[in-house]
Each structure stands twice: as C-alpha cells, then as structure tokens.
Tab-separated table of C-alpha atoms and ligand atoms in Angstrom:
chain	number	residue	atom	x	y	z
A	1	UNK	CA	-49.983	77.440	-53.481
A	2	UNK	CA	-47.877	79.665	-50.760
A	3	UNK	CA	-44.441	80.058	-51.514
A	4	UNK	CA	-42.071	80.268	-48.646
A	5	UNK	CA	-40.483	83.617	-47.936
A	6	UNK	CA	-37.182	84.979	-46.498
A	7	UNK	CA	-39.491	86.615	-44.051
A	8	UNK	CA	-40.767	82.941	-42.730
A	9	UNK	CA	-37.401	82.116	-41.978
A	10	UNK	CA	-37.047	84.978	-39.460
A	11	UNK	CA	-40.769	84.312	-38.156
A	12	UNK	CA	-39.725	80.666	-37.289
A	13	UNK	CA	-36.546	81.816	-35.883
A	14	UNK	CA	-38.424	84.002	-33.523
A	15	UNK	CA	-41.024	81.318	-32.822
A	16	UNK	CA	-38.177	78.767	-31.648
A	17	UNK	CA	-36.169	81.378	-29.799
A	18	UNK	CA	-39.336	82.293	-27.565
A	19	UNK	CA	-40.793	78.637	-27.342
A	20	UNK	CA	-37.198	78.165	-25.500
A	21	UNK	CA	-38.639	80.325	-22.738
A	22	UNK	CA	-42.640	80.167	-23.059
A	23	UNK	CA	-44.253	77.186	-22.370
A	24	UNK	CA	-46.466	75.383	-23.553
A	25	UNK	CA	-44.647	76.490	-26.904
A	26	UNK	CA	-48.107	77.155	-28.730
A	27	UNK	CA	-48.133	80.416	-26.793
A	28	UNK	CA	-44.783	81.534	-27.972
A	29	UNK	CA	-45.996	80.866	-31.368
A	30	UNK	CA	-49.143	82.744	-31.179
A	31	UNK	CA	-47.293	85.782	-29.712
A	32	UNK	CA	-44.829	85.603	-32.863
A	33	UNK	CA	-47.401	85.276	-35.344
A	34	UNK	CA	-49.483	88.222	-33.557
A	35	UNK	CA	-46.447	90.405	-34.030
A	36	UNK	CA	-45.843	89.615	-37.664
A	37	UNK	CA	-49.704	89.682	-38.201
A	38	UNK	CA	-50.379	86.329	-39.805
A	39	UNK	CA	-52.364	84.934	-36.733
A	40	UNK	CA	-55.098	83.009	-38.257
A	41	UNK	CA	-54.252	83.400	-41.965
A	42	UNK	CA	-53.078	80.777	-44.358
A	43	UNK	CA	-49.554	81.722	-43.776
A	44	UNK	CA	-50.282	80.644	-40.041
A	45	UNK	CA	-51.244	77.349	-41.037
A	46	UNK	CA	-48.486	76.664	-43.259
A	47	UNK	CA	-45.878	77.744	-40.555
A	48	UNK	CA	-47.445	76.099	-38.047
A	49	UNK	CA	-46.844	72.810	-39.718
A	50	UNK	CA	-43.696	73.478	-40.378
A	51	UNK	CA	-42.886	74.326	-36.611
A	52	UNK	CA	-44.478	71.018	-35.757
A	53	UNK	CA	-42.232	69.120	-38.388
A	54	UNK	CA	-39.050	70.949	-36.650
A	55	UNK	CA	-40.302	69.597	-33.175
A	56	UNK	CA	-40.379	65.948	-34.498
A	57	UNK	CA	-37.214	66.147	-36.299
A	58	UNK	CA	-35.269	68.343	-33.463
A	59	UNK	CA	-32.968	65.478	-32.716
A	60	UNK	CA	-31.787	64.983	-36.185
A	61	UNK	CA	-31.529	68.551	-36.880
A	62	UNK	CA	-29.479	69.022	-34.143
A	63	UNK	CA	-27.423	66.182	-35.147
A	64	UNK	CA	-26.588	68.189	-38.326
A	65	UNK	CA	-26.132	71.265	-36.286
A	66	UNK	CA	-23.443	69.407	-34.631
A	67	UNK	CA	-22.117	68.080	-37.923
A	68	UNK	CA	-21.881	71.357	-39.485
A	69	UNK	CA	-20.736	73.529	-36.498
A	70	UNK	CA	-18.753	70.933	-34.562
A	71	UNK	CA	-20.147	71.725	-31.198
A	72	UNK	CA	-23.659	70.640	-29.316
A	73	UNK	CA	-26.467	73.157	-30.281
A	74	UNK	CA	-26.795	73.669	-26.476
A	75	UNK	CA	-23.806	75.691	-26.202
A	76	UNK	CA	-24.546	77.999	-29.251
A	77	UNK	CA	-25.975	81.352	-28.883
A	78	UNK	CA	-30.086	80.657	-28.551
A	79	UNK	CA	-31.015	83.233	-31.428
A	80	UNK	CA	-28.300	81.463	-33.567
A	81	UNK	CA	-29.439	77.714	-32.537
A	82	UNK	CA	-33.156	78.859	-33.359
A	83	UNK	CA	-31.983	80.064	-36.752
A	84	UNK	CA	-29.852	77.110	-37.814
A	85	UNK	CA	-32.751	74.988	-36.811
A	86	UNK	CA	-35.028	76.692	-39.140
A	87	UNK	CA	-32.659	77.083	-41.850
A	88	UNK	CA	-31.735	72.963	-41.732
A	89	UNK	CA	-35.423	72.417	-41.801
A	90	UNK	CA	-35.869	74.525	-44.798
A	91	UNK	CA	-32.861	73.797	-46.597
A	92	UNK	CA	-32.291	70.382	-45.977
A	93	UNK	CA	-35.629	68.705	-45.476
A	94	UNK	CA	-37.863	70.901	-47.254
A	95	UNK	CA	-35.910	71.453	-50.394
A	96	UNK	CA	-38.758	71.051	-52.845
A	97	UNK	CA	-40.635	73.854	-51.073
A	98	UNK	CA	-37.340	76.283	-50.979
A	99	UNK	CA	-35.714	75.653	-54.368
A	100	UNK	CA	-37.720	78.874	-55.578
A	101	UNK	CA	-35.872	81.208	-52.923
A	102	UNK	CA	-32.869	83.446	-53.616
A	103	UNK	CA	-30.275	81.768	-50.980
A	104	UNK	CA	-28.223	84.895	-51.079
A	105	UNK	CA	-31.215	86.891	-50.057
A	106	UNK	CA	-32.126	84.430	-47.043
A	107	UNK	CA	-28.468	84.429	-45.966
A	108	UNK	CA	-28.583	88.243	-45.866
A	109	UNK	CA	-32.112	88.704	-44.214
A	110	UNK	CA	-31.293	86.227	-41.593
A	111	UNK	CA	-27.831	87.199	-40.491
A	112	UNK	CA	-29.048	90.893	-40.483
A	113	UNK	CA	-31.926	89.854	-38.240
A	114	UNK	CA	-29.589	87.849	-36.084
A	115	UNK	CA	-27.097	90.746	-35.894
A	116	UNK	CA	-29.760	93.159	-34.704
A	117	UNK	CA	-31.633	90.942	-32.158
A	118	UNK	CA	-28.287	89.675	-30.673
A	119	UNK	CA	-24.752	90.682	-31.503
A	120	UNK	CA	-23.214	91.105	-35.146
A	121	UNK	CA	-20.788	88.494	-34.849
A	122	UNK	CA	-23.708	86.065	-34.398
A	123	UNK	CA	-25.090	87.423	-37.635
A	124	UNK	CA	-21.634	86.870	-39.288
A	125	UNK	CA	-21.222	83.114	-37.920
A	126	UNK	CA	-24.891	82.560	-39.323
A	127	UNK	CA	-23.725	83.659	-42.791
A	128	UNK	CA	-20.598	81.684	-42.793
A	129	UNK	CA	-22.536	78.442	-41.604
A	130	UNK	CA	-25.364	78.881	-44.388
A	131	UNK	CA	-23.406	77.509	-47.276
A	132	UNK	CA	-22.404	74.126	-45.532
A	133	UNK	CA	-26.081	73.719	-44.491
A	134	UNK	CA	-27.255	74.338	-47.803
A	135	UNK	CA	-25.108	72.100	-49.487
A	136	UNK	CA	-25.452	69.280	-46.587
A	137	UNK	CA	-26.429	65.685	-47.603
A	138	UNK	CA	-28.154	63.594	-44.961
A	139	UNK	CA	-26.521	60.170	-45.119
A	140	UNK	CA	-26.944	57.521	-42.421
A	141	UNK	CA	-23.716	55.707	-41.169
A	142	UNK	CA	-25.457	52.726	-39.904
A	143	UNK	CA	-28.817	50.757	-39.561
A	144	UNK	CA	-29.627	52.381	-36.134
A	145	UNK	CA	-28.876	55.986	-37.776
A	146	UNK	CA	-31.044	55.102	-40.968
A	147	UNK	CA	-33.928	54.123	-37.891
A	148	UNK	CA	-33.216	57.693	-36.362
A	149	UNK	CA	-33.584	59.560	-39.596
A	150	UNK	CA	-36.250	57.502	-41.063
A	151	UNK	CA	-38.662	57.399	-37.967
A	152	UNK	CA	-37.148	60.385	-36.209
A	153	UNK	CA	-36.193	58.881	-32.659
A	154	UNK	CA	-33.371	59.065	-30.678
A	155	UNK	CA	-30.687	56.273	-31.242
A	156	UNK	CA	-30.655	55.335	-27.651
A	157	UNK	CA	-34.594	54.532	-27.824
A	158	UNK	CA	-34.193	52.666	-31.010
A	159	UNK	CA	-31.663	50.407	-29.243
A	160	UNK	CA	-33.800	50.090	-26.308
A	161	UNK	CA	-36.883	48.985	-28.044
A	162	UNK	CA	-35.016	46.752	-30.589
A	163	UNK	CA	-33.885	44.864	-27.373
A	164	UNK	CA	-37.621	44.846	-25.931
A	165	UNK	CA	-39.359	43.741	-29.475
A	166	UNK	CA	-36.751	42.759	-31.839
A	167	UNK	CA	-37.644	42.918	-35.191
A	168	UNK	CA	-41.231	44.075	-34.492
A	169	UNK	CA	-39.642	47.390	-33.163
A	170	UNK	CA	-39.863	48.852	-36.436
A	171	UNK	CA	-43.614	48.610	-36.859
A	172	UNK	CA	-43.733	50.480	-33.421
A	173	UNK	CA	-41.440	53.203	-35.100
A	174	UNK	CA	-43.802	53.363	-38.079
A	175	UNK	CA	-47.042	53.719	-35.719
A	176	UNK	CA	-45.277	56.464	-33.743
A	177	UNK	CA	-45.230	58.580	-37.180
A	178	UNK	CA	-48.595	57.934	-38.332
A	179	UNK	CA	-51.411	60.559	-37.619
A	180	UNK	CA	-53.562	59.285	-34.991
A	181	UNK	CA	-57.518	59.073	-35.152
A	182	UNK	CA	-59.244	61.025	-32.603
A	183	UNK	CA	-60.596	59.179	-29.684
A	184	UNK	CA	-63.334	60.323	-27.572
A	185	UNK	CA	-65.575	58.527	-24.734
A	186	UNK	CA	-69.363	59.243	-23.919
A	187	UNK	CA	-70.013	60.440	-20.624
A	188	UNK	CA	-72.932	58.060	-19.946
A	189	UNK	CA	-73.838	60.380	-17.011
A	190	UNK	CA	-75.138	62.846	-19.780
A	191	UNK	CA	-75.289	60.984	-22.846
A	192	UNK	CA	-75.727	57.702	-24.868
A	193	UNK	CA	-73.696	56.548	-27.348
A	194	UNK	CA	-76.131	56.820	-29.822
A	195	UNK	CA	-76.582	60.312	-29.057
A	196	UNK	CA	-73.228	61.206	-29.837
A	197	UNK	CA	-72.538	58.918	-32.851
A	198	UNK	CA	-75.675	60.709	-34.542
A	199	UNK	CA	-73.900	64.523	-33.527
A	200	UNK	CA	-70.652	63.528	-35.300
A	201	UNK	CA	-72.250	61.928	-38.331
A	202	UNK	CA	-74.263	65.319	-38.671
A	203	UNK	CA	-71.238	66.819	-38.378
A	204	UNK	CA	-69.850	64.585	-41.456
A	205	UNK	CA	-67.553	62.272	-39.123
A	206	UNK	CA	-67.092	58.705	-40.133
A	207	UNK	CA	-67.735	56.978	-36.973
A	208	UNK	CA	-65.870	54.009	-35.469
A	209	UNK	CA	-67.287	52.207	-32.140
A	210	UNK	CA	-64.274	50.804	-30.202
A	211	UNK	CA	-64.306	46.932	-29.983
A	212	UNK	CA	-62.445	47.081	-26.683
A	213	UNK	CA	-64.643	50.111	-24.977
A	214	UNK	CA	-67.840	50.530	-26.484
A	215	UNK	CA	-68.369	53.999	-25.245
A	216	UNK	CA	-65.006	55.101	-27.203
A	217	UNK	CA	-65.667	56.554	-30.402
A	218	UNK	CA	-63.084	56.939	-32.985
A	219	UNK	CA	-62.921	59.381	-36.147
A	220	UNK	CA	-60.288	61.138	-38.385
A	221	UNK	CA	-59.442	64.776	-37.331
A	222	UNK	CA	-59.017	67.537	-37.584
A	223	UNK	CA	-61.878	68.226	-34.945
A	224	UNK	CA	-62.615	71.815	-33.265
A	225	UNK	CA	-64.029	70.535	-30.075
A	226	UNK	CA	-64.532	74.444	-28.738
A	227	UNK	CA	-67.370	74.417	-31.456
A	228	UNK	CA	-69.118	70.969	-30.350
A	229	UNK	CA	-71.888	72.008	-28.153
A	230	UNK	CA	-72.034	68.314	-26.753
A	231	UNK	CA	-68.522	68.518	-25.672
A	232	UNK	CA	-68.901	71.897	-24.186
A	233	UNK	CA	-71.921	70.224	-22.304
A	234	UNK	CA	-69.465	67.178	-21.033
A	235	UNK	CA	-71.679	64.696	-23.113
A	236	UNK	CA	-68.355	63.547	-24.171
A	237	UNK	CA	-64.449	63.741	-23.315
A	238	UNK	CA	-61.336	63.171	-25.354
A	239	UNK	CA	-59.763	59.963	-24.019
A	240	UNK	CA	-57.602	57.314	-25.947
A	241	UNK	CA	-59.197	53.830	-26.040
A	242	UNK	CA	-56.532	52.329	-24.086
A	243	UNK	CA	-56.695	54.896	-21.500
A	244	UNK	CA	-60.379	54.166	-21.086
A	245	UNK	CA	-59.874	50.480	-20.353
A	246	UNK	CA	-57.973	51.377	-17.105
A	247	UNK	CA	-61.115	52.071	-15.384
A	248	UNK	CA	-63.000	49.194	-16.652
A	249	UNK	CA	-60.256	46.908	-15.785
A	250	UNK	CA	-60.320	48.233	-12.067
A	251	UNK	CA	-64.351	48.018	-12.337
A	252	UNK	CA	-65.132	50.431	-9.547
A	253	UNK	CA	-68.795	49.848	-8.017
A	254	UNK	CA	-71.514	52.451	-6.840
A	255	UNK	CA	-70.976	53.272	-2.977
A	256	UNK	CA	-67.416	52.218	-3.035
A	257	UNK	CA	-64.349	53.987	-1.612
A	258	UNK	CA	-62.103	54.730	-4.259
A	259	UNK	CA	-58.232	56.541	-4.445
A	260	UNK	CA	-56.932	57.880	-7.821
A	261	UNK	CA	-53.199	58.454	-6.612
A	262	UNK	CA	-52.145	60.280	-9.948
A	263	UNK	CA	-55.504	61.605	-11.203
A	264	UNK	CA	-55.157	64.903	-12.893
A	265	UNK	CA	-56.460	66.057	-15.606
A	266	UNK	CA	-58.811	63.564	-14.386
A	267	UNK	CA	-59.791	61.354	-17.451
A	268	UNK	CA	-59.980	58.215	-15.462
A	269	UNK	CA	-61.408	59.885	-12.231
A	270	UNK	CA	-64.607	60.790	-14.114
A	271	UNK	CA	-64.583	57.745	-16.011
A	272	UNK	CA	-64.509	55.895	-12.599
A	273	UNK	CA	-67.272	58.348	-11.183
A	274	UNK	CA	-69.558	57.415	-13.999
A	275	UNK	CA	-69.152	53.833	-13.412
A	276	UNK	CA	-69.885	54.212	-9.608
A	277	UNK	CA	-73.110	56.144	-11.212
A	278	UNK	CA	-72.255	59.234	-9.136
A	279	UNK	CA	-72.299	57.351	-5.751
A	280	UNK	CA	-69.514	56.813	-3.383
A	281	UNK	CA	-66.260	58.771	-2.992
A	282	UNK	CA	-63.272	59.241	-5.018
A	283	UNK	CA	-60.250	60.649	-3.216
A	284	UNK	CA	-57.992	62.311	-6.087
A	285	UNK	CA	-54.494	63.141	-5.659
A	286	UNK	CA	-51.938	64.990	-7.750
A	287	UNK	CA	-49.318	67.506	-7.460
A	288	UNK	CA	-49.743	69.401	-10.331
A	289	UNK	CA	-51.400	72.735	-9.757
A	290	UNK	CA	-52.088	73.321	-13.662
A	291	UNK	CA	-53.333	70.037	-14.210
A	292	UNK	CA	-55.526	69.843	-11.064
A	293	UNK	CA	-57.484	73.258	-12.385
A	294	UNK	CA	-58.107	71.276	-15.776
A	295	UNK	CA	-59.643	68.354	-13.800
A	296	UNK	CA	-61.518	70.600	-11.728
A	297	UNK	CA	-62.845	72.179	-14.855
A	298	UNK	CA	-63.708	68.666	-16.308
A	299	UNK	CA	-65.243	67.343	-13.280
A	300	UNK	CA	-67.471	70.210	-13.623
A	301	UNK	CA	-68.642	70.019	-17.044
A	302	UNK	CA	-69.052	66.344	-16.763
A	303	UNK	CA	-71.681	66.608	-13.799
A	304	UNK	CA	-69.642	64.226	-11.380
A	305	UNK	CA	-70.213	64.969	-7.732
A	306	UNK	CA	-68.269	62.561	-5.879
A	307	UNK	CA	-64.554	63.584	-6.295
A	308	UNK	CA	-62.360	65.130	-3.160
A	309	UNK	CA	-59.233	66.614	-4.391
A	310	UNK	CA	-55.828	67.026	-2.601
A	311	UNK	CA	-53.251	68.827	-3.963
A	312	UNK	CA	-50.189	66.825	-2.535
A	313	UNK	CA	-47.791	63.934	-3.154
A	314	UNK	CA	-49.903	60.554	-2.958
A	315	UNK	CA	-46.983	58.953	-1.586
A	316	UNK	CA	-48.235	60.713	1.418
A	317	UNK	CA	-51.953	59.500	1.328
A	318	UNK	CA	-52.089	57.114	3.879
A	319	UNK	CA	-51.148	59.886	6.359
A	320	UNK	CA	-54.276	61.689	4.892
A	321	UNK	CA	-56.571	58.612	4.441
A	322	UNK	CA	-55.294	56.177	7.147
A	323	UNK	CA	-54.441	52.354	5.960
A	324	UNK	CA	-56.799	49.858	4.493
A	325	UNK	CA	-59.418	52.047	3.926
A	326	UNK	CA	-60.103	51.703	-0.069
A	327	UNK	CA	-62.064	49.381	-1.943
A	328	UNK	CA	-60.205	50.188	-5.177
A	329	UNK	CA	-57.051	52.271	-5.990
A	330	UNK	CA	-56.190	53.697	-9.217
A	331	UNK	CA	-52.552	54.155	-9.826
A	332	UNK	CA	-52.002	55.756	-13.687
A	333	UNK	CA	-48.380	56.430	-12.887
A	334	UNK	CA	-46.085	59.526	-13.800
A	335	UNK	CA	-43.998	57.751	-16.553
A	336	UNK	CA	-41.773	58.428	-19.812
A	337	UNK	CA	-44.870	58.402	-21.719
A	338	UNK	CA	-43.131	57.229	-24.873
A	339	UNK	CA	-46.619	54.977	-25.500
A	340	UNK	CA	-48.000	58.528	-26.797
A	341	UNK	CA	-45.293	59.768	-29.063
A	342	UNK	CA	-47.581	59.906	-32.220
A	343	UNK	CA	-49.996	62.379	-30.221
A	344	UNK	CA	-47.026	64.171	-28.856
A	345	UNK	CA	-44.177	64.854	-31.536
A	346	UNK	CA	-42.242	67.275	-29.223
A	347	UNK	CA	-42.031	64.661	-26.563
A	348	UNK	CA	-39.695	62.080	-28.502
A	349	UNK	CA	-36.450	64.581	-27.864
A	350	UNK	CA	-37.276	65.290	-24.324
A	351	UNK	CA	-37.498	61.767	-22.889
A	352	UNK	CA	-34.210	60.980	-21.203
A	353	UNK	CA	-32.862	57.398	-20.843
A	354	UNK	CA	-31.062	58.215	-17.499
A	355	UNK	CA	-34.470	59.275	-16.319
A	356	UNK	CA	-36.158	55.842	-16.267
A	357	UNK	CA	-34.612	54.622	-13.019
A	358	UNK	CA	-35.713	57.636	-11.260
A	359	UNK	CA	-39.220	57.320	-12.517
A	360	UNK	CA	-39.319	53.705	-11.638
A	361	UNK	CA	-38.369	54.101	-8.393
A	362	UNK	CA	-41.289	57.004	-7.978
A	363	UNK	CA	-43.619	54.303	-9.318
A	364	UNK	CA	-42.637	51.576	-7.058
A	365	UNK	CA	-42.950	53.933	-4.062
A	366	UNK	CA	-46.528	54.980	-5.374
A	367	UNK	CA	-47.539	51.174	-5.892
A	368	UNK	CA	-46.431	50.329	-2.152
A	369	UNK	CA	-48.480	53.483	-0.949
A	370	UNK	CA	-51.628	52.317	-3.167
A	371	UNK	CA	-51.326	48.665	-1.546
A	372	UNK	CA	-51.270	50.048	1.930
A	373	UNK	CA	-54.396	51.994	1.044
A	374	UNK	CA	-56.465	48.986	0.252
A	375	UNK	CA	-58.530	46.734	2.383
A	376	UNK	CA	-58.331	43.062	2.375
A	377	UNK	CA	-59.611	42.204	-1.099
A	378	UNK	CA	-59.314	45.705	-2.286
A	379	UNK	CA	-57.983	46.007	-5.547
A	380	UNK	CA	-55.287	48.306	-7.363
A	381	UNK	CA	-55.008	48.911	-11.210
A	382	UNK	CA	-51.364	49.849	-11.859
A	383	UNK	CA	-51.035	51.479	-15.344
A	384	UNK	CA	-48.585	53.566	-17.385
A	385	UNK	CA	-48.532	54.652	-20.905
A	386	UNK	CA	-44.847	53.886	-21.096
A	387	UNK	CA	-43.325	50.908	-23.188
A	388	UNK	CA	-40.257	50.425	-21.196
A	389	UNK	CA	-40.279	47.354	-19.042
A	390	UNK	CA	-38.475	49.040	-16.469
A	391	UNK	CA	-41.492	51.549	-15.442
A	392	UNK	CA	-43.981	48.472	-16.119
A	393	UNK	CA	-43.416	44.782	-15.405
A	394	UNK	CA	-40.192	45.603	-13.536
A	395	UNK	CA	-41.966	47.481	-10.950
A	396	UNK	CA	-44.848	45.402	-10.393
A	397	UNK	CA	-42.290	42.230	-10.077
A	398	UNK	CA	-40.391	44.004	-7.664
A	399	UNK	CA	-43.499	44.603	-5.515
A	400	UNK	CA	-44.468	41.093	-5.688
A	401	UNK	CA	-41.102	40.029	-4.631
A	402	UNK	CA	-41.129	42.320	-1.425
A	403	UNK	CA	-44.677	41.864	-0.260
A	404	UNK	CA	-46.723	38.956	0.536
A	405	UNK	CA	-49.912	40.570	1.491
A	406	UNK	CA	-50.797	41.506	-2.381
A	407	UNK	CA	-51.316	39.033	-5.717
A	408	UNK	CA	-51.934	39.634	-9.379
A	409	UNK	CA	-55.069	38.955	-10.617
A	410	UNK	CA	-55.147	37.737	-14.200
A	411	UNK	CA	-56.162	39.953	-16.971
A	412	UNK	CA	-57.141	38.761	-20.410
A	413	UNK	CA	-59.222	39.075	-23.283
A	414	UNK	CA	-57.669	42.626	-23.978
A	415	UNK	CA	-54.824	43.589	-26.380
A	416	UNK	CA	-51.540	41.316	-25.797
A	417	UNK	CA	-50.226	39.725	-22.918
A	418	UNK	CA	-47.492	41.695	-20.793
A	419	UNK	CA	-43.692	40.427	-20.707
A	420	UNK	CA	-45.052	39.297	-17.009
A	421	UNK	CA	-47.928	36.696	-17.297
A	422	UNK	CA	-51.250	37.862	-16.722
A	423	UNK	CA	-50.691	41.682	-17.103
A	424	UNK	CA	-51.634	43.159	-20.444
A	425	UNK	CA	-50.043	45.772	-23.004
A	426	UNK	CA	-51.695	47.806	-25.650
A	427	UNK	CA	-49.245	48.302	-28.844
A	428	UNK	CA	-49.980	51.285	-30.913
A	429	UNK	CA	-48.611	49.058	-34.072
A	430	UNK	CA	-50.816	46.327	-32.999
A	431	UNK	CA	-53.895	47.966	-31.514
A	432	UNK	CA	-53.922	51.346	-32.850
A	433	UNK	CA	-53.988	53.219	-29.964
A	434	UNK	CA	-51.763	54.509	-27.330
A	435	UNK	CA	-49.090	52.137	-25.792
A	436	UNK	CA	-50.095	51.154	-22.115
A	437	UNK	CA	-49.516	48.602	-19.680
A	438	UNK	CA	-51.691	47.114	-16.988
A	439	UNK	CA	-51.435	44.967	-13.797
A	440	UNK	CA	-54.310	44.459	-11.398
A	441	UNK	CA	-53.312	43.357	-8.135
A	442	UNK	CA	-55.365	42.407	-4.934
A	443	UNK	CA	-54.746	42.574	-1.191
A	444	UNK	CA	-54.832	39.408	0.387
A	445	UNK	CA	-54.978	40.223	3.936
B	501	SAM	C1	-50.211	59.744	-16.293
B	501	SAM	S1	-50.867	61.299	-15.812
B	501	SAM	C2	-52.093	61.060	-14.914
B	501	SAM	C3	-53.319	61.107	-15.789
B	501	SAM	C4	-54.442	61.002	-15.125
B	501	SAM	N1	-54.520	59.596	-14.425
B	501	SAM	C5	-55.761	61.204	-16.168
B	501	SAM	O1	-56.192	59.746	-16.567
B	501	SAM	O2	-56.279	61.906	-16.858
B	501	SAM	C6	-49.576	61.266	-14.100
B	501	SAM	C7	-49.816	62.272	-13.057
B	501	SAM	O3	-49.309	62.217	-11.872
B	501	SAM	C8	-48.951	63.058	-11.440
B	501	SAM	N2	-47.752	63.153	-10.300
B	501	SAM	C9	-46.530	62.863	-10.314
B	501	SAM	N3	-45.500	62.799	-9.019
B	501	SAM	C10	-46.754	62.544	-8.314
B	501	SAM	C11	-46.833	62.337	-6.862
B	501	SAM	N4	-45.575	61.966	-6.350
B	501	SAM	N5	-48.008	62.221	-6.316
B	501	SAM	C12	-49.228	62.462	-7.038
B	501	SAM	N6	-49.318	63.145	-8.241
B	501	SAM	C13	-48.225	62.720	-8.986
B	501	SAM	C14	-48.327	64.265	-12.402
B	501	SAM	O4	-48.648	65.426	-11.954
B	501	SAM	C15	-49.569	63.844	-13.326
B	501	SAM	O5	-50.564	64.408	-13.456
C-alpha cells in the first residue's frame, strides 16, 4: 500500500493553487503531476482521489480554517489557503493514512515550500497554525451542522431542502454521496440496443436496461469511453436517464420544426434528431462557445444532419426565426444543477443561494420566448436539473398566471408528480438518476 509522504502535501498544495486560476481544474492537476513526474503512476491515482475528496469537502474544510485562523479562507494568501486545505484533509479527515508521518517534518517541508513560492512570513504563519490543525476535533454544534459534516453540503442548502422535502431530505443527501452508475443512451440512427449491450457485456459489464427510457443502459464504472470503438463511432452517447426522458416527453416527429433554446452540448438535440429520424429541422441556440464546439463534434459523431446552430442569447430567438414557427420547443434551461451533485463533487460549494432568483428570472424569460415561438397547438417542454421549487414549479406557475395562450399538458406515468399537478420530478434518492423537473405546455391559439 502506498504511504503518503511530505512531498504529497506540497504537490496537492500546488494543484489547489493552480486550480484557482486554471479551469477546468483537471488541467491544473495534470500540469502539476507532470512537473513532479507522477502523471499516470499509482501516486497520480491516489492523489487524484484525495484531490476530489478535498473538493467534495471544501465547505467543511473552509469552516475549519475559519475556526483555526479566525478569518474567511478567501482573504488568506492563496498559497497558504491551499496548504491549509490540504493539511486539514490529511490530518483531520485522512488520519488513518497519515499517522505514520513525522508531523514535525511535514510542518517544516510545507512551511519551507510556502516561504519559497511566496513570502517567508507565509511559511512562518503555516508553521504556527499547523499544531492547531493536527489537534483539531470536528464536532457538530447542532443538527444542521451534523448533516453538513456528514453529507458535505452547505448549511443553507440543507435548510432549504428540509423545507421542501421534510424528513425525506436526508435520503436525498445520502443519494448525493453515492457513486452514480454510468448511464448511456444508444443512438438508434447508428446502432441497436442489442448491439451495444453485447459490446458492453463482452467488456465484462453487467448492463441494466432502463425501465423508463428503453434505449438507456446503466452499468458500474469506471469506463474508458475513448477506448470504446462504438462510442467513438457515435453508436452511443453519455446521457442520464432523467435527461433522456425529456426528448421522449416532448415527442418531436419527423419533418417537424423544432427549436432547442439551450442546446449545448447537444445531448437532447441529437436525441430529438434521432426521434425525428433525421428529417425536419432543429434550430439550436446556446451562448457558450466551448459547449457549442462540443456539440458540433457530437452532432458529427452521431450522424445527425438536421441541426442549425445559433451562437446567441436564446431570448432573441424570435428576432431570428419569427413568432409562431415551431411545432416543438425544448427548453432545458440553465439552472443551479443541484440535481446532479452526485456527479459533480465540486459543484456543491459553488451553488449560491442568492443566485437562485436571478436564474429563475432568466428561466422565466426563456420560457416566454419559447411560447412565443410556438405555432398554435405547438408544445414546449420546460425542464431543469435543479431541485429548487423556485426554478421549476414557480417559473411555470408565474407564466401560466400571466399568459392565457398556453396550458399545461398532463404528464404522468413517469417518476413522481411535481409540486404542481401534472408536472413530473425525478429524485436521485427515489429514482436512481439525477434530479430533474419536467412541465409540458401547449399553445392554445
Ligand atoms: C442545462 S444546459 C443545456 C444542456 C443541453 N440541453 C443538453 O442536453 O446537452 C443549459 C445551457 O443553457 C445555456 N445558456 C445559458 N443562458 C443562455 C441564454 N440566454 N441563451 C441560450 N443559451 C443559454 C448554457 O450555456 C448551457 O449550455
């Protein structure tokens, strides 16, 4: 078994510091691991796992920093902040893997490193703080803090979810901390479900066919997608079951005119093209250049031919396409994405409560645009991967209250009913997929 060394504190401190500036953080990690000659080695795997644990625990680690040094970590020297985060992870949370270490040596090596890369004063400060970290005992003050430490979620988020879900909230928190299965969707323009199942079974995977979307398959990770010939040929794509259900609910048909308002990186766009058997047109909008690039690659790889891409704010879609032109509109709105926390450990400390209102306003404006685009009897699916009511039922209710040219179309038979009748919600703790909300609306005139 690998034994953590003093140098590993330094390497991870450097990764965290670089990750402040370089995004995505995997690039920062790669650069530093390359510098220390550990890229691709077993040390790489171990330190990568520790790095992700730090990211998942970041809010709790920062609380300890506040306790120990008395100020918010964001106002500390960035090198010191990174070193303290790593030290807390190793000495408070990974005690059993670091008890063999000579703590005096760790303290000296890291302090010397900090003095070199920044200022001797910073090294000294670390040296003095070290003991308080090594002897720190993590004890929750109240029930919310117990949940915060146990499930690694911000206190405000815990309070809000308890308000929404009551006792059940703890089940959701547990689900956020379970390793999710890999979920893929077969591209029926290029392959059959059987072909992909056989391929995965030959690779030793136990495959489960989704009971909600029959072209979705699930299996335990890890899985190296780049090494899979079928994946590279676009015969299947990575997509969560809850995400794949969106296109099925909207039900675009061959030769229809479809608008995908927030399309990149294209998971739903290509699924809709598939359901349309590559006939008709999909106008796909997004503002994010990088995500649109990924979308172009995906479209090509999957053999999709009917997508027209617009790099622009979808709230201007009517100016480009005109009113009442669409049979179907997909609005997979930008959202806090908290329904995906189990897949994205870094996200939990980045979601900001004060952002919810701002994002709900954008969702409301996009939904109004989507309805303006619809022909009479045309349909729009409003969906998000957020669990907050403010981004889901509240947005739909607001629009329904203000407009008399649109009505809800009942959705049933999938997952659970939402907090607004005839809408649907997928919950990670109940349905073994990401959190999702769906409302289907129809233009009446
Ligand atoms: C939930 S993601 C879409 C995922 C995509 N539908 C899929 O299935 O792969 C939301 C997208 O909305 C985009 N977005 C945010 N604000 C936008 C705006 N004003 N107009 C168009 N797209 C926007 C983001 O760049 C992001 O790609």
